[in-house]
Amino acid sequence: MYFGYKNIYITFGKKEILKDVTMSFEKNKVSTIIGKNGCGKSSLLRILSNAVKPISGEVIFEDKLLKEYTRKDIAKRIAILPQVHDAPSDTTVETLVSYGRYPHKHKSIMTSKEDEEIISQSMELMGLTDIRKQSLGTLSGGQRQRAWIAMTLTQQPEILILDEPTTHLDITYQIEILSLIESLNKKFGLTVIMVLHDLNQASRYSHKMYVINNKKVEAIGTPNEILTTSMMEKVFSLKTTILEDNYAKRPYFLAKYSVKHNK
Amino acid sequence: MIRKIFIILSLLVIVLFCIMFSISIGVMQIPFREVLKVLFTSEESIHRIIVFDLRLPRTLVATLVGICLSLSGCILQGVMRNTLASPSTIGVTSGASFVGYVTLVVFPDLYYLLAVGSIIGAFLTTMIIYSLAFSKGVSSVRMILSGLAVTALFSAFNDVIKIFFAERIVDAQSFMLGSLNGTTWEQFFMISPFAIIGIVICFFIPNKLNILMLGDEIAYSLGINVERFKLFLIILASLLSGVAVAVAGLISFVGLIIPHIARLLVGSDYKYLFPTAILLSTIFMTICDMIGRIIIMPAEMPVSVIISFIGAPFFLYLLRTREMTK
């Protein structure tokens, strides 16, 4: 297994969140975890940033247990952007992005030439070069999110993990962020694992979708396999019409009504 | 960046002036020229005795106390992720003084143990507050209220000790009053080893602290062992505030005001914040101490009184502006 979860069991107090979840993500692909609110999809990612501690189960990275790696080694290869993040508002874009070099740094306080280059590259990729001297407090939500993603890119990871990277953003910025993520995957083969709220966006931008329902993995498959009327009814209690988008050749849905309230 | 370095250099110049003034001013005025002569030649004079036996140790202790409290404040604000945290607002200084008193009562002959006792007291109190106030970040309300309760409890204990063991703690006048009156080299040597270790460590952690400010999850995913680092910071902050309490007693607000002004001047990057806090606290402490010395001459006003007169209104102002911005 390249990267994935094995028999994960999570409880919050007495409440069971996930039981026996096993899923494996493919290298160089964009994978998206979907499910209803509170189904435990974010918890799955938060295991990786130590914010959720599973009762049992393991995270696997290249056929080894993740906990067998040192923290620094993981940080050099896997970057995580949690849903809620915060930095002092007077931090400049450049400074924030430079923090991504932390796991690579040795004892020296000064940033090396190589570091500088990687930092400006990440800013270039995320279109931040013009605003690099600005402080985070003066930026729009979309710019700020781009700065954070640039920070994770500066870690030079092979896997990028994003927990709902588009929440609280206007639709323009949502698509902007997702397109940037798509291009990172295409250009550099970056493996992306994320949680998304919007199923149509998940279908549009991912190679594989992972559905969590009733504390378990309901289905894993391509957008065409997942976005079906039966799945939408079973997992989201919605009667839907499934259509195909001419441009990206991906399925999308339109909701007719909620099964729960329109019997 | 150039602006920040300029600010730090200007503060450095002011610091030198303040130290000169602090040595020069008192019941017996010593002109600047004399101060320099005393410091840089070995000519015997009455001025020399005053400078070396009275003014210099006092100025140095005042400076160290201020530096320790303000660095401790900067660190606690980072750990709690809350700019209202400081050794006095969360009750750390009162816990330190309580264990300090206990040490004095139990080991009346071992005066230098006072510093160790205060440090242990500071550490225990910080741990208590941290666990009481913590749940997904530290909420201001819970932190301040926990601090209030802990302070009330420890002051009550302190009063009990003052009543029952009055004769044993009589030697620790300044510790009780928050005064620097009568500070000698003995006190300086008691605290300086701890203080210097604490201050030096502060120069090695700004990068890591900056990353901690991005939140526990990000810090963890950048390779920091968050729990261990926070415990280390709490120990460091306790070392610094405990040492200050051991010589100067309950000096409130320095650990709150200085980090705030430093943030206003150079922002929240710890690389600049620490040096700025060190310089600002030196300026602030020497000025407050000088005011205390001359305001009711020939008697003295304890430095803690002066600081509270300035600090309490400032704290209320902060509480108010924070409410407004929410």
Coordinates of C-alpha atoms in Angstrom, one line a residue:
Chain A
M1 CA 0.0 0.0 0.0
Y2 CA 1.3 3.5 -0.9
F3 CA -0.7 5.5 1.6
G4 CA -3.9 4.6 3.4
Y5 CA -5.7 3.6 6.5
K6 CA -6.1 0.2 8.0
N7 CA -8.9 -0.8 10.4
I8 CA -9.3 2.6 11.8
Y9 CA -11.7 2.9 14.8
I10 CA -12.5 6.4 16.2
T11 CA -14.8 7.3 19.1
F12 CA -15.6 10.7 20.6
G13 CA -16.4 9.9 24.2
K14 CA -19.0 7.1 24.0
K15 CA -20.0 8.0 20.4
E16 CA -18.7 5.8 17.7
I17 CA -17.5 7.8 14.7
L18 CA -15.8 5.3 12.5
K19 CA -15.4 1.6 12.8
D20 CA -13.0 -0.6 10.9
V21 CA -12.3 1.9 8.1
T22 CA -9.7 0.7 5.6
M23 CA -8.9 2.7 2.5
S24 CA -5.9 2.9 0.2
F25 CA -5.0 6.0 -1.9
E26 CA -3.2 5.8 -5.2
K27 CA 0.1 7.5 -5.9
N28 CA 0.0 10.6 -8.2
K29 CA -3.8 10.8 -8.1
V30 CA -6.3 13.2 -6.7
S31 CA -8.5 11.3 -4.1
T32 CA -11.5 12.9 -2.4
I33 CA -13.3 11.7 0.7
I34 CA -17.0 12.6 0.8
G35 CA -19.9 12.0 3.2
K36 CA -22.5 13.8 5.3
N37 CA -21.7 16.3 8.0
G38 CA -20.2 14.6 11.1
C39 CA -19.7 11.3 9.2
G40 CA -16.0 11.3 10.3
K41 CA -14.4 12.2 7.0
S42 CA -12.5 15.1 8.6
S43 CA -11.5 13.0 11.6
L44 CA -9.8 10.6 9.2
L45 CA -7.5 13.4 8.0
R46 CA -7.1 14.8 11.5
I47 CA -5.5 11.6 12.6
L48 CA -2.5 12.7 10.5
S49 CA -2.1 16.0 12.4
N50 CA -2.5 14.3 15.7
A51 CA -5.8 16.2 16.5
V52 CA -7.7 12.9 16.5
K53 CA -6.3 9.8 18.1
P54 CA -7.9 6.6 16.9
I55 CA -8.7 3.9 19.4
S56 CA -7.2 1.3 17.1
G57 CA -6.0 1.0 13.5
E58 CA -3.0 2.3 11.7
V59 CA -1.9 4.7 9.0
I60 CA 0.3 3.1 6.3
F61 CA 2.9 4.9 4.2
E62 CA 4.8 2.9 1.7
D63 CA 4.0 -0.5 3.3
K64 CA 5.3 0.7 6.7
L65 CA 3.4 2.0 9.7
L66 CA 3.4 5.8 9.6
K67 CA 4.5 5.9 13.3
E68 CA 7.7 4.1 12.4
Y69 CA 8.8 7.3 10.6
T70 CA 10.3 10.2 12.5
R71 CA 8.1 13.4 12.7
K72 CA 10.6 15.3 10.6
D73 CA 10.8 12.7 7.9
I74 CA 7.0 12.7 7.6
A75 CA 7.0 16.5 7.4
K76 CA 9.4 16.4 4.5
R77 CA 7.1 14.1 2.5
I78 CA 3.6 14.7 3.6
A79 CA 2.1 18.2 3.9
I80 CA -1.2 18.7 5.7
L81 CA -3.5 21.8 5.6
P82 CA -6.2 21.5 8.3
Q83 CA -9.6 23.1 7.9
V84 CA -9.0 25.6 10.6
H85 CA -5.7 27.4 10.5
D86 CA -4.6 30.7 11.8
A87 CA -1.4 32.8 11.8
P88 CA -0.7 36.2 13.4
S89 CA -2.3 38.7 11.0
D90 CA 0.9 40.7 10.6
T91 CA 2.7 37.8 9.1
T92 CA 3.7 38.5 5.5
V93 CA 2.9 36.1 2.7
E94 CA 6.6 35.5 2.2
T95 CA 7.2 34.7 5.9
L96 CA 4.3 32.3 6.1
V97 CA 5.4 30.5 2.9
S98 CA 9.0 30.3 4.3
Y99 CA 7.8 28.3 7.3
G100 CA 7.3 25.4 5.0
R101 CA 11.1 24.9 5.0
Y102 CA 11.1 24.2 8.7
P103 CA 11.3 20.4 8.5
H104 CA 14.2 20.7 6.0
K105 CA 16.2 23.1 8.0
H106 CA 19.2 22.0 10.0
K107 CA 20.4 24.1 12.9
S108 CA 21.0 27.2 11.0
I109 CA 18.8 30.3 11.5
M110 CA 19.4 31.8 8.1
T111 CA 17.6 30.5 5.1
S112 CA 19.8 29.1 2.4
K113 CA 19.9 30.0 -1.3
E114 CA 18.2 26.8 -2.1
D115 CA 15.4 27.5 0.4
E116 CA 14.9 31.0 -1.0
E117 CA 14.5 29.5 -4.5
I118 CA 11.9 26.9 -3.3
I119 CA 10.0 29.6 -1.4
S120 CA 9.8 31.9 -4.4
Q121 CA 8.8 29.0 -6.7
S122 CA 5.9 28.1 -4.4
M123 CA 4.8 31.7 -4.4
E124 CA 5.0 31.8 -8.2
L125 CA 2.9 28.7 -8.5
M126 CA 0.2 30.0 -6.3
G127 CA 0.3 33.5 -8.0
L128 CA 1.5 35.3 -4.8
T129 CA 4.7 36.9 -6.1
D130 CA 3.1 40.4 -6.4
I131 CA 1.7 40.3 -2.9
R132 CA 4.5 38.6 -1.2
K133 CA 5.3 41.6 1.1
Q134 CA 1.7 42.0 2.2
S135 CA 0.5 40.8 5.6
L136 CA -2.1 38.1 5.9
G137 CA -4.6 40.5 7.5
T138 CA -4.8 42.6 4.4
L139 CA -5.6 39.6 2.0
S140 CA -8.9 38.2 0.7
G141 CA -9.9 34.8 1.8
G142 CA -8.8 33.3 -1.5
Q143 CA -5.4 34.9 -1.4
R144 CA -4.9 33.8 2.2
Q145 CA -5.8 30.2 1.3
R146 CA -3.4 30.3 -1.6
A147 CA -0.7 31.5 0.7
W148 CA -1.3 28.6 3.0
I149 CA -1.2 26.1 0.2
A150 CA 2.1 27.7 -1.0
M151 CA 3.4 27.1 2.6
T152 CA 2.6 23.4 2.3
L153 CA 4.2 23.3 -1.2
T154 CA 7.4 24.7 0.3
Q155 CA 7.6 21.5 2.3
Q156 CA 8.1 19.9 -1.1
P157 CA 5.8 17.0 -0.2
E158 CA 4.9 14.1 -2.4
I159 CA 1.5 13.9 -0.7
L160 CA -0.7 17.0 -0.1
I161 CA -3.6 16.5 2.4
L162 CA -6.3 19.1 2.4
D163 CA -9.3 19.3 4.7
E164 CA -12.1 21.2 2.9
P165 CA -9.7 23.7 1.2
T166 CA -12.6 25.7 -0.2
T167 CA -14.8 26.3 2.8
H168 CA -15.8 30.0 3.5
L169 CA -14.6 31.0 0.0
D170 CA -16.6 32.6 -2.8
I171 CA -17.3 30.4 -5.8
T172 CA -14.6 32.2 -7.8
Y173 CA -12.0 31.3 -5.3
Q174 CA -13.3 27.8 -4.8
I175 CA -12.7 27.0 -8.4
E176 CA -9.4 28.9 -8.4
I177 CA -8.1 26.8 -5.6
L178 CA -9.3 23.5 -7.0
S179 CA -7.9 24.3 -10.4
L180 CA -4.5 25.1 -8.8
I181 CA -4.6 21.8 -7.0
E182 CA -5.5 20.0 -10.2
S183 CA -2.5 21.6 -12.0
L184 CA -0.1 20.7 -9.2
N185 CA -1.2 17.1 -9.7
K186 CA -0.9 17.3 -13.5
K187 CA 2.5 19.1 -13.5
F188 CA 4.3 17.4 -10.7
G189 CA 2.4 14.2 -10.1
L190 CA 1.6 15.5 -6.6
T191 CA -0.6 13.0 -4.7
V192 CA -3.6 14.9 -3.4
I193 CA -6.0 13.6 -0.7
M194 CA -8.8 15.9 0.4
V195 CA -12.1 16.2 2.0
L196 CA -14.7 18.2 0.0
H197 CA -18.2 19.2 0.8
D198 CA -19.4 19.9 -2.7
L199 CA -20.0 16.6 -4.5
N200 CA -20.1 18.1 -8.0
Q201 CA -16.7 19.7 -7.4
A202 CA -15.4 16.4 -6.0
S203 CA -16.5 14.6 -9.1
R204 CA -15.0 17.3 -11.4
Y205 CA -11.6 17.4 -9.8
S206 CA -10.8 13.9 -8.5
H207 CA -9.7 10.6 -10.0
K208 CA -11.2 8.6 -7.2
M209 CA -13.9 9.2 -4.6
Y210 CA -14.2 7.6 -1.2
V211 CA -17.7 7.6 0.4
I212 CA -18.1 7.3 4.1
N213 CA -21.5 6.4 5.4
N214 CA -22.8 4.8 8.7
K215 CA -19.3 4.8 10.2
K216 CA -18.0 2.7 7.4
V217 CA -16.6 2.9 3.9
E218 CA -19.7 2.8 1.6
A219 CA -18.0 2.8 -1.7
I220 CA -14.7 3.6 -3.5
G221 CA -14.6 4.4 -7.2
T222 CA -14.3 6.8 -10.1
P223 CA -16.7 9.7 -10.2
N224 CA -18.8 7.8 -12.7
E225 CA -19.1 4.9 -10.3
I226 CA -19.9 7.0 -7.3
L227 CA -22.2 9.7 -8.6
T228 CA -25.3 7.6 -9.3
T229 CA -28.9 8.0 -8.4
S230 CA -28.9 5.0 -6.1
M231 CA -25.8 6.2 -4.2
M232 CA -27.2 9.7 -3.8
E233 CA -30.4 8.3 -2.4
K234 CA -28.7 5.9 0.0
V235 CA -26.0 8.2 1.4
F236 CA -27.5 11.7 1.1
S237 CA -31.2 10.9 1.0
L238 CA -31.7 12.8 -2.2
K239 CA -33.7 12.0 -5.4
T240 CA -31.4 13.2 -8.1
T241 CA -30.9 13.6 -11.8
I242 CA -27.3 12.7 -12.9
L243 CA -26.0 14.5 -16.0
E244 CA -22.7 14.7 -17.7
D245 CA -20.7 17.9 -18.1
N246 CA -19.6 18.3 -21.7
Y247 CA -16.4 20.1 -20.9
A248 CA -14.7 17.9 -18.3
K249 CA -16.7 14.7 -19.2
R250 CA -17.5 14.2 -15.5
P251 CA -20.9 13.4 -14.0
Y252 CA -22.8 16.0 -11.9
F253 CA -26.1 15.9 -10.1
L254 CA -29.2 18.1 -9.7
A255 CA -31.3 17.5 -6.7
K256 CA -35.0 16.9 -7.2
Y257 CA -36.1 16.6 -3.6
S258 CA -35.1 15.1 -0.2
V259 CA -36.4 11.6 0.4
K260 CA -36.8 12.3 4.1
H261 CA -39.3 15.1 3.8
N262 CA -41.1 14.5 0.5
K263 CA -42.6 11.0 0.7
Chain B
M1 CA 12.7 44.4 8.4
I2 CA 15.0 47.4 8.3
R3 CA 12.4 49.4 10.3
K4 CA 12.3 46.7 12.9
I5 CA 16.1 46.6 13.3
F6 CA 16.1 50.4 13.5
I7 CA 13.6 50.2 16.3
I8 CA 15.7 47.7 18.2
L9 CA 18.9 49.8 17.8
S10 CA 17.1 52.9 19.0
L11 CA 15.8 51.0 22.0
L12 CA 19.3 49.9 22.8
V13 CA 20.5 53.5 22.9
I14 CA 17.6 54.4 25.3
V15 CA 18.5 51.4 27.4
L16 CA 22.1 52.7 27.9
F17 CA 20.8 56.1 28.9
C18 CA 18.3 54.6 31.4
I19 CA 21.0 52.5 33.0
M20 CA 23.2 55.6 33.4
F21 CA 20.3 57.6 34.8
S22 CA 19.4 54.8 37.2
I23 CA 22.9 54.7 38.6
S24 CA 23.1 58.5 38.8
I25 CA 19.8 59.3 40.4
G26 CA 19.0 58.9 44.1
V27 CA 19.3 60.6 47.5
M28 CA 22.8 61.4 46.6
Q29 CA 23.0 62.6 42.9
I30 CA 26.0 61.4 41.0
P31 CA 26.7 63.3 37.8
F32 CA 27.0 61.3 34.6
R33 CA 30.7 62.2 34.3
E34 CA 31.3 60.7 37.7
V35 CA 29.3 57.6 36.9
L36 CA 31.5 57.0 33.8
K37 CA 34.6 57.6 35.8
V38 CA 33.5 55.2 38.5
L39 CA 32.6 52.5 36.0
F40 CA 35.7 52.7 33.9
T41 CA 38.5 53.6 36.3
S42 CA 39.5 52.1 39.6
E43 CA 39.8 55.4 41.5
E44 CA 38.6 55.0 45.2
S45 CA 35.8 57.4 46.1
I46 CA 32.5 57.7 48.0
H47 CA 30.8 57.6 44.6
R48 CA 32.4 54.3 43.9
I49 CA 31.0 52.7 47.0
I50 CA 27.5 54.0 46.3
V51 CA 27.6 52.9 42.7
F52 CA 29.1 49.5 43.3
D53 CA 27.4 48.5 46.5
L54 CA 24.0 50.1 46.0
R55 CA 23.0 51.4 42.6
L56 CA 24.6 48.9 40.3
P57 CA 23.2 45.7 41.9
R58 CA 19.8 47.3 42.2
T59 CA 19.7 48.4 38.6
L60 CA 20.9 45.0 37.4
V61 CA 18.4 43.2 39.5
A62 CA 15.6 45.5 38.3
T63 CA 16.7 44.9 34.8
L64 CA 16.8 41.1 35.1
V65 CA 13.4 41.0 36.9
G66 CA 11.9 43.0 34.1
I67 CA 13.5 40.9 31.3
C68 CA 12.5 37.7 32.9
L69 CA 8.9 38.7 33.5
S70 CA 8.4 40.1 30.0
L71 CA 10.1 37.1 28.3
S72 CA 7.9 34.8 30.4
G73 CA 4.9 36.8 29.2
C74 CA 5.9 36.5 25.6
I75 CA 6.2 32.7 25.9
L76 CA 3.0 32.2 27.8
Q77 CA 1.1 34.2 25.2
G78 CA 2.5 31.8 22.6
V79 CA 1.7 28.7 24.5
M80 CA -1.8 29.8 25.4
R81 CA -2.2 31.4 22.0
N82 CA -3.7 34.4 23.8
T83 CA -2.3 37.8 24.2
L84 CA -3.9 38.4 27.5
A85 CA -1.8 35.7 29.1
S86 CA 1.1 36.8 31.4
P87 CA 2.7 35.6 34.6
S88 CA 0.4 37.9 36.7
T89 CA -2.9 37.6 34.9
I90 CA -2.9 33.9 35.0
G91 CA -1.8 33.7 38.7
V92 CA 1.7 32.3 38.1
T93 CA 3.4 34.9 40.2
S94 CA 1.1 34.3 43.1
G95 CA 1.7 30.6 42.9
A96 CA 5.5 31.3 42.8
S97 CA 5.4 33.5 45.8
F98 CA 3.4 31.0 47.8
V99 CA 5.9 28.2 47.2
G100 CA 8.6 30.8 47.8
Y101 CA 7.1 31.6 51.3
V102 CA 6.8 27.9 52.1
T103 CA 10.4 27.4 51.2
L104 CA 11.4 30.3 53.5
V105 CA 9.3 28.9 56.4
V106 CA 10.6 25.3 56.0
F107 CA 14.3 26.2 55.3
P108 CA 14.7 29.5 57.1
D109 CA 18.5 29.3 56.9
L110 CA 18.8 28.5 53.2
Y111 CA 17.9 31.8 51.7
Y112 CA 19.0 31.0 48.2
L113 CA 16.5 28.1 48.0
L114 CA 13.9 30.8 47.6
A115 CA 14.6 31.0 43.9
V116 CA 14.2 27.3 43.4
G117 CA 11.0 27.3 45.4
S118 CA 9.5 30.2 43.4
I119 CA 10.4 28.5 40.1
I120 CA 8.7 25.2 41.2
G121 CA 5.6 27.3 42.4
A122 CA 5.5 29.0 39.0
F123 CA 5.7 25.7 37.2
L124 CA 2.9 24.1 39.2
T125 CA 0.6 27.1 38.8
T126 CA 1.1 27.3 35.0
M127 CA 0.3 23.6 34.7
I128 CA -2.8 24.0 36.7
I129 CA -4.0 27.0 34.7
Y130 CA -3.1 25.4 31.4
S131 CA -5.2 22.3 32.2
L132 CA -8.1 24.3 33.7
A133 CA -8.3 26.7 30.8
F134 CA -7.4 24.5 27.9
S135 CA -9.9 22.9 25.6
K136 CA -9.4 23.5 21.9
G137 CA -7.2 26.5 22.5
V138 CA -7.4 28.6 25.6
S139 CA -10.4 30.8 26.0
S140 CA -9.7 34.3 27.4
V141 CA -12.5 34.2 29.9
R142 CA -11.7 30.8 31.3
M143 CA -8.0 31.7 31.5
I144 CA -8.5 35.0 33.3
L145 CA -11.1 33.5 35.7
S146 CA -8.9 30.6 36.5
G147 CA -6.1 33.0 37.1
L148 CA -8.3 35.1 39.4
A149 CA -9.3 32.1 41.4
V150 CA -5.8 30.7 41.7
T151 CA -4.5 34.2 42.7
A152 CA -7.2 34.5 45.4
L153 CA -6.4 31.1 46.8
F154 CA -2.7 31.6 47.0
S155 CA -3.0 35.1 48.5
A156 CA -5.1 33.6 51.2
F157 CA -2.4 31.0 51.8
N158 CA 0.2 33.7 51.8
D159 CA -1.7 35.6 54.5
V160 CA -2.0 32.5 56.6
I161 CA 1.8 32.1 56.4
K162 CA 2.4 35.8 57.2
I163 CA 0.3 35.5 60.3
F164 CA 1.7 32.2 61.7
F165 CA 5.3 32.5 60.7
A166 CA 5.9 36.2 60.8
E167 CA 9.3 35.9 62.5
R168 CA 10.6 33.5 59.9
I169 CA 10.0 35.6 56.9
V170 CA 11.0 38.9 58.3
D171 CA 14.3 38.8 56.3
A172 CA 12.5 38.6 53.0
Q173 CA 11.1 42.2 53.1
S174 CA 11.5 42.9 49.5
F175 CA 10.0 39.6 48.5
M176 CA 6.9 40.5 50.4
L177 CA 6.5 44.1 49.3
G178 CA 7.5 43.9 45.7
S179 CA 10.2 46.4 46.3
L180 CA 13.8 46.6 45.1
N181 CA 14.9 48.7 48.1
G182 CA 18.1 47.3 49.7
T183 CA 18.9 45.0 46.8
T184 CA 22.4 43.7 47.1
W185 CA 24.8 41.6 45.1
E186 CA 23.5 38.6 47.1
Q187 CA 20.2 38.8 45.4
F188 CA 21.8 39.4 42.0
F189 CA 23.9 36.2 42.4
M190 CA 20.9 34.2 43.6
I191 CA 18.9 34.9 40.5
S192 CA 21.4 35.5 37.8
P193 CA 22.3 31.9 37.0
F194 CA 18.7 30.9 36.4
A195 CA 17.8 34.2 34.7
I196 CA 20.8 34.0 32.3
I197 CA 20.1 30.4 31.4
G198 CA 16.4 31.3 30.7
I199 CA 17.3 34.3 28.6
V200 CA 19.9 32.5 26.6
I201 CA 17.5 29.7 25.8
C202 CA 15.0 32.3 24.5
F203 CA 17.5 33.1 21.7
F204 CA 17.3 29.5 20.3
I205 CA 13.5 29.1 20.0
P206 CA 12.0 31.9 18.0
N207 CA 11.6 29.9 14.8
K208 CA 10.0 27.0 16.6
L209 CA 7.7 29.4 18.5
N210 CA 6.7 31.2 15.3
I211 CA 5.6 27.8 13.9
L212 CA 3.7 27.0 17.0
M213 CA 1.7 30.2 16.5
L214 CA 0.3 28.6 13.3
G215 CA -1.7 26.2 15.5
D216 CA -1.1 22.8 16.9
E217 CA -2.1 20.9 13.8
I218 CA 0.1 22.8 11.4
A219 CA 3.0 22.8 13.9
Y220 CA 2.7 19.0 14.2
S221 CA 2.5 18.5 10.5
L222 CA 5.7 20.6 10.1
G223 CA 7.5 18.1 12.3
I224 CA 7.3 19.6 15.8
N225 CA 6.4 17.4 18.7
V226 CA 3.8 19.9 20.0
E227 CA 3.1 18.4 23.4
R228 CA 6.7 18.2 24.3
F229 CA 7.6 21.6 23.0
K230 CA 4.7 23.2 25.0
L231 CA 5.8 21.5 28.2
F232 CA 9.3 22.8 27.6
L233 CA 8.0 26.3 27.1
I234 CA 5.9 26.1 30.2
I235 CA 9.0 25.1 32.2
L236 CA 11.0 27.9 30.6
A237 CA 8.3 30.5 31.3
S238 CA 8.1 29.2 34.9
L239 CA 11.9 29.4 35.3
L240 CA 11.8 33.0 34.2
S241 CA 8.8 34.2 36.2
G242 CA 9.8 32.3 39.3
V243 CA 13.2 33.8 39.4
A244 CA 11.7 37.3 39.1
V245 CA 9.3 36.7 41.9
A246 CA 12.1 35.3 44.1
V247 CA 13.8 38.7 44.4
A248 CA 11.0 41.2 43.6
G249 CA 7.9 39.6 44.9
L250 CA 4.5 40.2 43.4
I251 CA 5.3 42.6 40.6
S252 CA 2.3 42.6 38.4
F253 CA 1.7 43.6 34.8
V254 CA 5.3 43.9 33.5
G255 CA 4.8 40.5 31.8
L256 CA 1.7 41.8 30.1
I257 CA 2.4 45.4 29.2
I258 CA 5.9 44.8 27.7
P259 CA 5.0 42.0 25.3
H260 CA 2.0 44.1 24.1
I261 CA 4.0 47.2 23.4
A262 CA 6.7 45.1 21.8
R263 CA 4.1 43.5 19.5
L264 CA 2.8 47.0 18.6
L265 CA 6.4 48.0 17.7
V266 CA 7.8 45.0 15.8
G267 CA 4.9 42.6 15.2
S268 CA 4.5 39.1 16.4
D269 CA 7.6 37.4 14.9
Y270 CA 9.5 36.1 17.9
K271 CA 12.8 36.8 16.2
Y272 CA 12.2 40.5 16.8
L273 CA 9.7 40.2 19.7
F274 CA 12.2 38.7 22.2
P275 CA 15.0 41.3 21.7
T276 CA 12.4 44.1 21.7
A277 CA 10.8 42.8 24.9
I278 CA 14.2 42.6 26.6
L279 CA 15.1 46.2 25.8
L280 CA 11.7 47.6 26.5
S281 CA 11.5 45.9 29.9
T282 CA 14.9 47.2 30.9
I283 CA 13.7 50.7 30.0
F284 CA 10.4 50.3 31.8
M285 CA 11.8 48.7 35.0
T286 CA 14.6 51.2 35.4
I287 CA 12.3 54.1 34.9
C288 CA 9.7 52.8 37.3
D289 CA 12.4 52.1 39.9
M290 CA 13.7 55.6 39.5
I291 CA 10.3 57.1 40.0
G292 CA 9.9 55.0 43.1
R293 CA 13.2 56.2 44.4
I294 CA 12.5 59.9 43.9
I295 CA 8.8 60.4 44.2
I296 CA 8.7 60.6 48.0
M297 CA 12.4 61.2 48.7
P298 CA 14.1 60.4 51.0
A299 CA 11.6 57.5 51.6
E300 CA 10.9 55.0 48.8
M301 CA 7.8 53.8 47.0
P302 CA 8.1 50.0 46.2
V303 CA 8.5 49.5 42.5
S304 CA 5.5 47.2 42.4
V305 CA 3.3 50.1 43.4
I306 CA 4.5 52.3 40.6
I307 CA 4.2 49.5 38.1
S308 CA 0.6 48.7 39.2
F309 CA -0.4 52.3 38.9
I310 CA 0.7 52.2 35.3
G311 CA -0.1 48.6 34.6
A312 CA -3.6 48.2 35.9
P313 CA -5.2 50.9 33.7
F314 CA -3.3 49.5 30.7
F315 CA -4.7 46.1 31.4
L316 CA -8.3 47.4 31.6
Y317 CA -7.7 49.3 28.4
L318 CA -6.6 46.1 26.7
L319 CA -9.6 44.2 27.9
R320 CA -11.8 46.9 26.5
T321 CA -10.2 47.2 23.1
R322 CA -10.3 43.4 22.7
E323 CA -14.0 43.3 23.5
M324 CA -14.6 46.0 20.9
T325 CA -12.7 44.3 18.1
K326 CA -14.5 40.9 18.6

